[in-house]
Amino acid sequence: MRRKILLKKSYQRIVINTLMILVLLIMGACAAKTTGDSEDSKNDQQGITDKENRNTETIEFVYWAAAGGEEEAFRNLIADFEAANPNIKVKAQQVPPPQQGDYYTKIRTRIAGNDAPDVFRVQYQMIGEFASQDALLDVSDVVGPTSDKFHPSLLTAVSLNNKIYGLPHHTDTLAVFYNKTYLDKLGIHPPTRIEKAWTWEEMLSVAKKIQDEKLASYGIAFNWKESSAYRSLPFFFQNGATLLTSDLKQANVNTPEAIETLRFLKKMFERYMSEGNSMKGSDDINLLFTSGKAGLLVSGNWMIPKWEEEMKNYEWGVTYMPVKKSPASDLGGNALAIPVNSKHPEAAKKFLEFMGEKENMKKFVEQGLFLPARTDIEGPLDYRLNNPDMMNLFIEQASTVPEELARTITIPQFAKINQALAESLEAMFKMGLSPEETAETLQEEINSILND
């Protein structure tokens, strides 16, 4: 009897152990299946990601932003572009402005080394040089269909031999910012109508009074540097002088009108400007104005957001460029161009096309405080300023840009001419060269460049 009981218990243990083994086997199998399913899912997801990566292009966009408004405008439009083109990503590379470094030297080096960015921001004055050296991609197929919507002078600036090498993105011009706190103390009321703009002598008289009353160390600051020496050209055209002959084939600097202009610039620099505000000087021009060390500043509309943010201790305003015989101002602004050896030319063209669309350009100029390159963008523009009417002065001033000036600064050789102009002005400002000697030297330099 006892033996039967023992056998029964032994049998029960065997059954229980067997069941436990079966349960463990089933659980292991389930676990293995779950792991397998997880790995399969992970692999599937990785495959999708790899496929997406293969279908996504990343274009590099190199640009500068001189003031807060345009930096924000670029960031916002890049985000809009990526949302509209999910297979294209933009690697935005913001760098110091050309007048603060060797921007174009680096661009040239990268193009020559087959390491070019896909899109880069470029001044109109530089398009001719790059295009004449076959360094830019022909984008006539992008800009051409809407070419009648752009200002003719800006379209001329990005064209060479009937081909278009850049997108005219915006324009701007120069005027005279003033420290209103100082002028109020002097009882001076700046002109509010272009036909009443200060003469050369009147502007220098205001600068002298600012210094004589010890309101500021310097009467005038000028937003120019070696790379933007061309910003001096409006003074030539205000006096009936030109840098080149009408056919753009010879220099035209050694004339009484041009020499008189050089004499005025020398007087303005030596008597009313900081030594560090020369062509190669190291002074921070903007800081001269915001700190109250300079009472007047010749600069552009893109700086308005900066003054609204940083001019805490002074009131300020803006008036027109001075005149001699006639009004004139600078053809400013920038284009967007694609290097000829861009690694993603089609994606880069899509980016250019997007930036040139009417609504996108309108957003950019409103946020960046510029004037649109397209003629079909109608006002009123929503400039985000405390005093948006201030932009109307720049719009009016832009109408004084001489056609001859626009033709001059967009010839292929202008980059070299601009360098010669900077060197000549620097020699006159800092090395004691007379206006007559400066005119003769510059005449020879320009003719050498044009005849090479």
Short mmCIF file of C-alpha atoms in Angstrom, two decimals:
data_model
loop_
_atom_site.label_atom_id
_atom_site.label_comp_id
_atom_site.label_asym_id
_atom_site.label_seq_id
_atom_site.Cartn_x
_atom_site.Cartn_y
_atom_site.Cartn_z
CA MET A 1 0.00 0.00 0.00
CA ARG A 2 2.77 2.32 0.98
CA ARG A 3 4.59 1.48 -2.24
CA LYS A 4 1.55 2.51 -4.27
CA ILE A 5 1.37 5.82 -2.45
CA LEU A 6 5.06 6.49 -3.14
CA LEU A 7 4.64 5.66 -6.83
CA LYS A 8 1.62 7.95 -7.05
CA LYS A 9 3.52 10.86 -5.48
CA SER A 10 6.49 10.23 -7.78
CA TYR A 11 4.19 10.32 -10.79
CA GLN A 12 2.65 13.58 -9.63
CA ARG A 13 6.10 15.20 -9.30
CA ILE A 14 7.00 14.07 -12.81
CA VAL A 15 3.80 15.56 -14.23
CA ILE A 16 4.30 18.84 -12.34
CA ASN A 17 7.95 19.12 -13.46
CA THR A 18 6.97 18.36 -17.03
CA LEU A 19 4.29 21.02 -16.97
CA MET A 20 6.74 23.55 -15.55
CA ILE A 21 9.26 22.77 -18.29
CA LEU A 22 6.53 23.20 -20.92
CA VAL A 23 5.52 26.54 -19.43
CA LEU A 24 9.12 27.77 -19.44
CA LEU A 25 9.57 26.65 -23.04
CA ILE A 26 6.41 28.43 -24.11
CA MET A 27 7.45 31.63 -22.30
CA GLY A 28 10.89 31.51 -23.88
CA ALA A 29 9.38 31.07 -27.29
CA CYS A 30 7.08 34.02 -26.74
CA ALA A 31 9.97 36.13 -25.53
CA ALA A 32 12.04 35.16 -28.54
CA LYS A 33 9.15 36.03 -30.85
CA THR A 34 8.66 39.38 -29.15
CA THR A 35 12.36 40.16 -29.43
CA GLY A 36 12.33 39.11 -33.03
CA ASP A 37 9.31 41.27 -33.75
CA SER A 38 11.01 44.21 -32.00
CA GLU A 39 14.21 43.71 -34.00
CA ASP A 40 12.23 43.42 -37.22
CA SER A 41 10.34 46.60 -36.37
CA LYS A 42 13.58 48.38 -35.52
CA ASN A 43 15.16 47.24 -38.75
CA ASP A 44 12.09 48.33 -40.71
CA GLN A 45 12.19 51.76 -39.07
CA GLN A 46 15.91 52.06 -39.74
CA GLY A 47 15.23 51.22 -43.36
CA ILE A 48 12.68 54.01 -43.59
CA THR A 49 15.10 56.45 -41.97
CA ASP A 50 17.91 55.43 -44.28
CA LYS A 51 15.59 55.89 -47.25
CA GLU A 52 14.58 59.33 -46.01
CA ASN A 53 18.22 60.29 -45.53
CA ARG A 54 19.02 59.14 -49.04
CA ASN A 55 16.19 61.30 -50.40
CA THR A 56 17.10 64.41 -48.36
CA GLU A 57 19.54 66.99 -49.69
CA THR A 58 21.31 69.48 -47.47
CA ILE A 59 22.33 72.75 -49.08
CA GLU A 60 24.75 75.17 -47.46
CA PHE A 61 23.74 78.83 -47.45
CA VAL A 62 26.43 81.36 -46.49
CA TYR A 63 25.30 84.87 -45.60
CA TRP A 64 25.89 87.78 -43.27
CA ALA A 65 23.38 89.79 -41.26
CA ALA A 66 24.41 93.29 -40.27
CA ALA A 67 21.39 93.98 -38.07
CA GLY A 68 18.85 92.02 -36.05
CA GLY A 69 15.99 92.44 -38.52
CA GLU A 70 17.61 90.67 -41.45
CA GLU A 71 18.97 87.84 -39.31
CA GLU A 72 15.45 87.06 -38.08
CA ALA A 73 14.10 87.38 -41.61
CA PHE A 74 16.59 84.83 -42.95
CA ARG A 75 15.88 82.37 -40.12
CA ASN A 76 12.12 82.61 -40.63
CA LEU A 77 12.26 82.14 -44.40
CA ILE A 78 14.66 79.22 -44.12
CA ALA A 79 12.19 77.53 -41.78
CA ASP A 80 9.36 78.24 -44.24
CA PHE A 81 11.40 76.82 -47.11
CA GLU A 82 12.20 73.60 -45.25
CA ALA A 83 8.53 73.18 -44.34
CA ALA A 84 7.55 73.59 -47.98
CA ASN A 85 10.39 71.31 -49.17
CA PRO A 86 10.71 68.50 -46.61
CA ASN A 87 13.39 66.74 -48.67
CA ILE A 88 15.71 69.76 -48.61
CA LYS A 89 17.48 70.99 -45.50
CA VAL A 90 19.35 74.29 -45.29
CA LYS A 91 22.62 74.48 -43.40
CA ALA A 92 22.72 78.20 -42.66
CA GLN A 93 26.19 79.66 -42.09
CA GLN A 94 26.08 83.22 -40.82
CA VAL A 95 29.43 85.00 -41.10
CA PRO A 96 30.72 88.54 -40.46
CA PRO A 97 29.75 91.14 -43.08
CA PRO A 98 32.22 91.74 -45.96
CA GLN A 99 33.40 95.05 -44.53
CA GLN A 100 34.39 93.28 -41.31
CA GLY A 101 36.48 90.47 -42.76
CA ASP A 102 37.62 88.53 -45.81
CA TYR A 103 34.20 87.21 -46.81
CA TYR A 104 34.80 87.18 -50.57
CA THR A 105 38.32 85.80 -50.26
CA LYS A 106 36.91 82.77 -48.47
CA ILE A 107 34.14 82.37 -51.05
CA ARG A 108 36.68 82.52 -53.91
CA THR A 109 38.93 80.02 -52.14
CA ARG A 110 36.07 77.59 -51.57
CA ILE A 111 34.92 77.81 -55.18
CA ALA A 112 38.48 77.27 -56.44
CA GLY A 113 38.91 74.30 -54.08
CA ASN A 114 35.66 72.67 -55.21
CA ASP A 115 34.26 73.16 -51.71
CA ALA A 116 31.78 75.88 -52.57
CA PRO A 117 28.60 76.57 -50.61
CA ASP A 118 25.42 75.96 -52.56
CA VAL A 119 24.08 79.50 -52.20
CA PHE A 120 25.75 82.67 -50.94
CA ARG A 121 24.76 86.26 -50.37
CA VAL A 122 26.61 88.72 -52.59
CA GLN A 123 26.67 92.49 -53.05
CA TYR A 124 25.57 93.73 -56.46
CA GLN A 125 28.99 95.34 -56.83
CA MET A 126 30.61 91.87 -56.79
CA ILE A 127 28.37 89.94 -59.18
CA GLY A 128 30.25 91.17 -62.26
CA GLU A 129 33.58 89.85 -61.02
CA PHE A 130 32.31 86.39 -60.11
CA ALA A 131 30.24 86.03 -63.28
CA SER A 132 33.06 87.16 -65.59
CA GLN A 133 35.29 84.45 -64.08
CA ASP A 134 32.70 81.73 -64.77
CA ALA A 135 32.31 81.18 -61.03
CA LEU A 136 28.51 81.44 -60.92
CA LEU A 137 25.74 79.22 -62.17
CA ASP A 138 23.49 80.65 -64.85
CA VAL A 139 20.07 81.01 -63.19
CA SER A 140 18.23 82.53 -66.13
CA ASP A 141 15.75 79.65 -65.95
CA VAL A 142 14.88 80.66 -62.37
CA VAL A 143 14.83 84.47 -62.59
CA GLY A 144 14.14 84.90 -66.30
CA PRO A 145 10.42 84.01 -66.29
CA THR A 146 9.72 86.86 -63.85
CA SER A 147 12.48 89.23 -64.96
CA ASP A 148 9.94 91.92 -65.86
CA LYS A 149 8.97 92.05 -62.17
CA PHE A 150 12.39 93.28 -61.01
CA HIS A 151 13.87 96.77 -61.01
CA PRO A 152 15.79 97.07 -64.30
CA SER A 153 18.93 98.45 -62.62
CA LEU A 154 19.05 95.48 -60.23
CA LEU A 155 18.49 92.99 -63.04
CA THR A 156 21.35 94.65 -64.92
CA ALA A 157 23.51 94.23 -61.82
CA VAL A 158 23.09 90.43 -61.82
CA SER A 159 23.40 89.94 -65.58
CA LEU A 160 26.32 89.46 -67.95
CA ASN A 161 26.23 88.69 -71.67
CA ASN A 162 22.45 88.25 -71.58
CA LYS A 163 22.62 85.65 -68.82
CA ILE A 164 21.39 86.06 -65.26
CA TYR A 165 23.77 84.99 -62.49
CA GLY A 166 21.88 85.91 -59.34
CA LEU A 167 18.55 86.70 -57.76
CA PRO A 168 18.05 90.42 -57.03
CA HIS A 169 16.93 90.02 -53.43
CA HIS A 170 16.55 93.56 -52.13
CA THR A 171 17.91 97.05 -52.39
CA ASP A 172 18.71 99.82 -49.94
CA THR A 173 20.36 103.22 -49.91
CA LEU A 174 22.17 105.75 -47.74
CA ALA A 175 20.87 108.71 -45.76
CA VAL A 176 22.10 110.75 -42.78
CA PHE A 177 21.17 109.62 -39.26
CA TYR A 178 21.45 112.32 -36.62
CA ASN A 179 21.55 112.56 -32.84
CA LYS A 180 18.34 114.52 -32.23
CA THR A 181 19.30 115.20 -28.60
CA TYR A 182 22.36 117.10 -29.81
CA LEU A 183 20.62 118.97 -32.62
CA ASP A 184 17.80 120.02 -30.31
CA LYS A 185 20.38 121.57 -27.97
CA LEU A 186 21.82 123.45 -30.95
CA GLY A 187 18.40 124.52 -32.20
CA ILE A 188 18.96 122.76 -35.52
CA HIS A 189 16.01 121.30 -37.41
CA PRO A 190 17.14 118.78 -40.09
CA PRO A 191 15.47 118.91 -43.52
CA THR A 192 12.18 117.01 -43.82
CA ARG A 193 11.87 117.43 -47.61
CA ILE A 194 14.37 116.21 -50.15
CA GLU A 195 14.41 119.51 -52.02
CA LYS A 196 15.54 121.14 -48.77
CA ALA A 197 18.40 118.70 -48.11
CA TRP A 198 21.56 120.10 -46.54
CA THR A 199 24.27 121.26 -48.90
CA TRP A 200 27.79 119.93 -48.35
CA GLU A 201 28.72 123.11 -46.51
CA GLU A 202 25.60 122.99 -44.33
CA MET A 203 26.25 119.41 -43.25
CA LEU A 204 29.84 120.22 -42.31
CA SER A 205 28.61 123.29 -40.45
CA VAL A 206 26.32 121.10 -38.33
CA ALA A 207 29.24 118.74 -37.64
CA LYS A 208 31.41 121.69 -36.60
CA LYS A 209 28.81 123.02 -34.16
CA ILE A 210 28.45 119.56 -32.57
CA GLN A 211 32.20 119.49 -31.95
CA ASP A 212 32.55 123.14 -30.94
CA GLU A 213 29.88 122.69 -28.26
CA LYS A 214 31.66 119.52 -27.12
CA LEU A 215 28.51 117.46 -27.51
CA ALA A 216 30.45 114.75 -29.35
CA SER A 217 34.09 114.05 -30.14
CA TYR A 218 33.31 113.76 -33.85
CA GLY A 219 30.73 115.52 -35.96
CA ILE A 220 30.37 112.72 -38.51
CA ALA A 221 30.78 108.96 -38.84
CA PHE A 222 30.53 107.12 -42.15
CA ASN A 223 29.51 103.50 -42.69
CA TRP A 224 32.27 102.68 -45.15
CA LYS A 225 35.19 100.29 -45.15
CA GLU A 226 37.73 99.04 -47.66
CA SER A 227 35.21 96.64 -49.22
CA SER A 228 32.51 99.32 -49.39
CA ALA A 229 34.55 102.29 -50.60
CA TYR A 230 31.92 102.66 -53.33
CA ARG A 231 29.70 104.32 -50.70
CA SER A 232 31.73 107.46 -51.34
CA LEU A 233 30.53 107.62 -54.96
CA PRO A 234 27.25 109.49 -54.29
CA PHE A 235 29.35 112.54 -53.40
CA PHE A 236 30.97 112.44 -56.85
CA PHE A 237 27.60 112.28 -58.57
CA GLN A 238 26.19 115.02 -56.31
CA ASN A 239 28.87 117.26 -57.82
CA GLY A 240 28.39 116.25 -61.44
CA ALA A 241 31.50 114.02 -61.39
CA THR A 242 31.73 110.40 -62.50
CA LEU A 243 34.23 107.66 -61.87
CA LEU A 244 34.19 106.44 -65.49
CA THR A 245 33.43 107.88 -68.90
CA SER A 246 29.92 107.35 -70.24
CA ASP A 247 31.03 104.31 -72.27
CA LEU A 248 32.57 102.79 -69.08
CA LYS A 249 35.87 102.23 -70.89
CA GLN A 250 38.10 104.88 -69.31
CA ALA A 251 38.59 106.60 -65.97
CA ASN A 252 37.10 110.06 -65.51
CA VAL A 253 38.53 111.03 -62.11
CA ASN A 254 41.07 113.67 -63.14
CA THR A 255 38.44 116.39 -63.66
CA PRO A 256 37.75 119.61 -61.71
CA GLU A 257 34.48 118.20 -60.37
CA ALA A 258 36.05 114.94 -59.18
CA ILE A 259 39.02 116.75 -57.59
CA GLU A 260 36.61 119.10 -55.79
CA THR A 261 34.76 116.05 -54.48
CA LEU A 262 37.99 114.50 -53.22
CA ARG A 263 38.86 117.79 -51.52
CA PHE A 264 35.48 117.73 -49.72
CA LEU A 265 35.94 114.12 -48.57
CA LYS A 266 39.44 114.90 -47.29
CA LYS A 267 38.15 117.91 -45.35
CA MET A 268 35.24 115.91 -43.90
CA PHE A 269 37.55 113.11 -42.75
CA GLU A 270 40.36 115.22 -41.33
CA ARG A 271 38.20 117.73 -39.48
CA TYR A 272 35.06 115.88 -38.43
CA MET A 273 35.70 112.13 -38.39
CA SER A 274 37.59 109.65 -36.23
CA GLU A 275 40.94 108.50 -37.62
CA GLY A 276 39.70 104.95 -37.14
CA ASN A 277 36.80 105.63 -39.49
CA SER A 278 38.99 105.52 -42.60
CA MET A 279 38.86 102.89 -45.33
CA LYS A 280 41.07 100.56 -43.28
CA GLY A 281 40.30 101.88 -39.82
CA SER A 282 39.24 99.67 -36.96
CA ASP A 283 36.64 101.86 -35.25
CA ASP A 284 33.18 100.42 -34.72
CA ILE A 285 31.16 102.94 -36.74
CA ASN A 286 27.87 101.89 -35.19
CA LEU A 287 29.24 102.27 -31.67
CA LEU A 288 30.48 105.76 -32.49
CA PHE A 289 26.88 106.77 -33.12
CA THR A 290 25.06 104.79 -30.42
CA SER A 291 27.52 105.92 -27.74
CA GLY A 292 27.09 109.56 -28.71
CA LYS A 293 30.71 109.98 -29.84
CA ALA A 294 29.56 111.00 -33.34
CA GLY A 295 26.61 113.32 -33.95
CA LEU A 296 25.86 112.37 -37.58
CA LEU A 297 26.17 109.01 -39.33
CA VAL A 298 25.94 108.28 -43.04
CA SER A 299 24.45 104.79 -43.19
CA GLY A 300 21.57 102.73 -44.54
CA ASN A 301 17.99 101.85 -43.66
CA TRP A 302 18.95 98.36 -42.49
CA MET A 303 20.35 99.89 -39.31
CA ILE A 304 17.05 101.29 -38.01
CA PRO A 305 16.20 98.25 -35.81
CA LYS A 306 19.63 98.50 -34.20
CA TRP A 307 19.12 102.15 -33.30
CA GLU A 308 15.68 101.44 -31.90
CA GLU A 309 17.17 98.78 -29.68
CA GLU A 310 20.47 100.39 -28.68
CA MET A 311 19.97 104.17 -28.70
CA LYS A 312 18.80 104.29 -25.10
CA ASN A 313 20.47 107.52 -24.00
CA TYR A 314 19.66 109.72 -27.00
CA GLU A 315 16.83 110.58 -29.33
CA TRP A 316 17.68 110.18 -32.99
CA GLY A 317 16.29 110.66 -36.49
CA VAL A 318 17.22 110.54 -40.16
CA THR A 319 17.43 113.10 -42.94
CA TYR A 320 18.48 113.13 -46.59
CA MET A 321 21.91 112.84 -48.14
CA PRO A 322 23.50 116.25 -48.72
CA VAL A 323 23.64 117.82 -52.17
CA LYS A 324 26.07 119.91 -54.16
CA LYS A 325 24.67 120.34 -57.65
CA SER A 326 22.06 117.58 -57.46
CA PRO A 327 20.86 114.82 -55.09
CA ALA A 328 22.39 111.35 -55.30
CA SER A 329 22.66 108.29 -53.11
CA ASP A 330 24.05 104.77 -53.16
CA LEU A 331 22.75 101.71 -55.00
CA GLY A 332 22.79 99.24 -52.15
CA GLY A 333 21.39 95.83 -51.50
CA ASN A 334 22.36 92.27 -52.19
CA ALA A 335 21.67 89.32 -54.43
CA LEU A 336 21.69 85.56 -53.86
CA ALA A 337 23.91 83.50 -56.15
CA ILE A 338 24.83 79.84 -56.75
CA PRO A 339 28.48 78.85 -57.36
CA VAL A 340 29.00 77.04 -60.62
CA ASN A 341 30.28 73.96 -58.76
CA SER A 342 27.47 73.72 -56.22
CA LYS A 343 26.99 70.07 -55.29
CA HIS A 344 23.21 70.48 -55.14
CA PRO A 345 22.37 72.90 -57.97
CA GLU A 346 18.73 71.92 -58.43
CA ALA A 347 17.96 72.17 -54.72
CA ALA A 348 19.84 75.48 -54.63
CA LYS A 349 17.72 76.76 -57.52
CA LYS A 350 14.57 75.85 -55.61
CA PHE A 351 15.86 77.89 -52.68
CA LEU A 352 16.57 80.88 -54.94
CA GLU A 353 13.15 80.61 -56.54
CA PHE A 354 11.49 80.46 -53.11
CA MET A 355 13.37 83.53 -51.83
CA GLY A 356 12.41 85.48 -54.94
CA GLU A 357 8.69 84.78 -54.74
CA LYS A 358 6.59 87.89 -54.22
CA GLU A 359 5.21 87.09 -50.76
CA ASN A 360 8.51 85.73 -49.46
CA MET A 361 10.44 88.77 -50.63
CA LYS A 362 7.81 91.00 -49.03
CA LYS A 363 8.28 89.18 -45.71
CA PHE A 364 12.05 89.56 -45.95
CA VAL A 365 12.14 93.27 -46.67
CA GLU A 366 9.54 93.99 -44.00
CA GLN A 367 11.49 92.15 -41.32
CA GLY A 368 14.94 93.12 -42.57
CA LEU A 369 14.09 96.79 -43.19
CA PHE A 370 14.95 96.81 -46.89
CA LEU A 371 13.39 97.92 -50.14
CA PRO A 372 12.09 95.11 -52.38
CA ALA A 373 13.87 94.20 -55.61
CA ARG A 374 10.53 93.36 -57.23
CA THR A 375 8.38 96.14 -58.64
CA ASP A 376 5.08 94.31 -58.12
CA ILE A 377 5.30 94.40 -54.30
CA GLU A 378 2.88 97.14 -53.39
CA GLY A 379 2.64 99.06 -50.15
CA PRO A 380 2.02 99.82 -47.53
CA LEU A 381 4.75 97.52 -46.29
CA ASP A 382 4.43 96.30 -42.71
CA TYR A 383 7.75 97.56 -41.36
CA ARG A 384 8.02 96.55 -37.73
CA LEU A 385 9.31 99.82 -36.42
CA ASN A 386 8.36 102.28 -33.75
CA ASN A 387 8.27 104.85 -36.54
CA PRO A 388 7.64 102.98 -39.82
CA ASP A 389 7.21 106.27 -41.70
CA MET A 390 10.97 106.66 -41.43
CA MET A 391 11.30 104.13 -44.25
CA ASN A 392 9.45 106.49 -46.58
CA LEU A 393 12.47 108.80 -46.49
CA PHE A 394 14.71 105.98 -47.70
CA ILE A 395 12.23 105.04 -50.41
CA GLU A 396 12.31 108.66 -51.59
CA GLN A 397 16.10 108.81 -51.31
CA ALA A 398 16.43 105.63 -53.39
CA SER A 399 14.87 107.49 -56.30
CA THR A 400 17.98 109.69 -56.47
CA VAL A 401 20.39 106.87 -57.37
CA PRO A 402 21.89 107.97 -60.73
CA GLU A 403 21.63 105.49 -63.58
CA GLU A 404 25.27 106.13 -64.42
CA LEU A 405 26.27 105.14 -60.87
CA ALA A 406 24.32 101.90 -61.17
CA ARG A 407 26.03 101.09 -64.49
CA THR A 408 29.45 101.90 -63.03
CA ILE A 409 29.34 99.69 -59.96
CA THR A 410 28.08 96.62 -61.80
CA ILE A 411 30.76 96.22 -64.47
CA PRO A 412 32.87 93.02 -64.16
CA GLN A 413 36.01 94.95 -63.19
CA PHE A 414 34.35 96.96 -60.45
CA ALA A 415 35.67 94.86 -57.56
CA LYS A 416 39.21 95.84 -58.58
CA ILE A 417 38.19 99.43 -59.19
CA ASN A 418 36.58 99.55 -55.76
CA GLN A 419 39.82 98.30 -54.23
CA ALA A 420 41.78 100.98 -56.09
CA LEU A 421 39.30 103.59 -54.83
CA ALA A 422 39.73 102.37 -51.25
CA GLU A 423 43.53 102.46 -51.52
CA SER A 424 43.49 105.96 -52.99
CA LEU A 425 41.11 107.35 -50.38
CA GLU A 426 43.14 105.74 -47.59
CA ALA A 427 46.33 107.34 -48.95
CA MET A 428 44.59 110.71 -49.09
CA PHE A 429 43.09 110.35 -45.60
CA LYS A 430 46.06 108.87 -43.75
CA MET A 431 49.22 109.50 -45.80
CA GLY A 432 48.78 113.14 -46.74
CA LEU A 433 48.19 112.67 -50.48
CA SER A 434 46.59 115.77 -52.00
CA PRO A 435 43.25 115.58 -53.86
CA GLU A 436 45.08 116.34 -57.12
CA GLU A 437 47.63 113.57 -56.54
CA THR A 438 44.85 111.21 -55.51
CA ALA A 439 42.89 111.93 -58.70
CA GLU A 440 45.95 111.37 -60.89
CA THR A 441 46.88 108.12 -59.15
CA LEU A 442 43.33 106.80 -59.22
CA GLN A 443 42.98 107.74 -62.89
CA GLU A 444 46.03 105.64 -63.77
CA GLU A 445 44.95 102.72 -61.59
CA ILE A 446 41.44 102.55 -63.08
CA ASN A 447 42.70 102.78 -66.66
CA SER A 448 45.19 100.03 -65.97
CA ILE A 449 42.37 97.81 -64.64
CA LEU A 450 40.06 98.56 -67.56
CA ASN A 451 42.77 98.03 -70.18
CA ASP A 452 44.07 94.78 -68.70
#
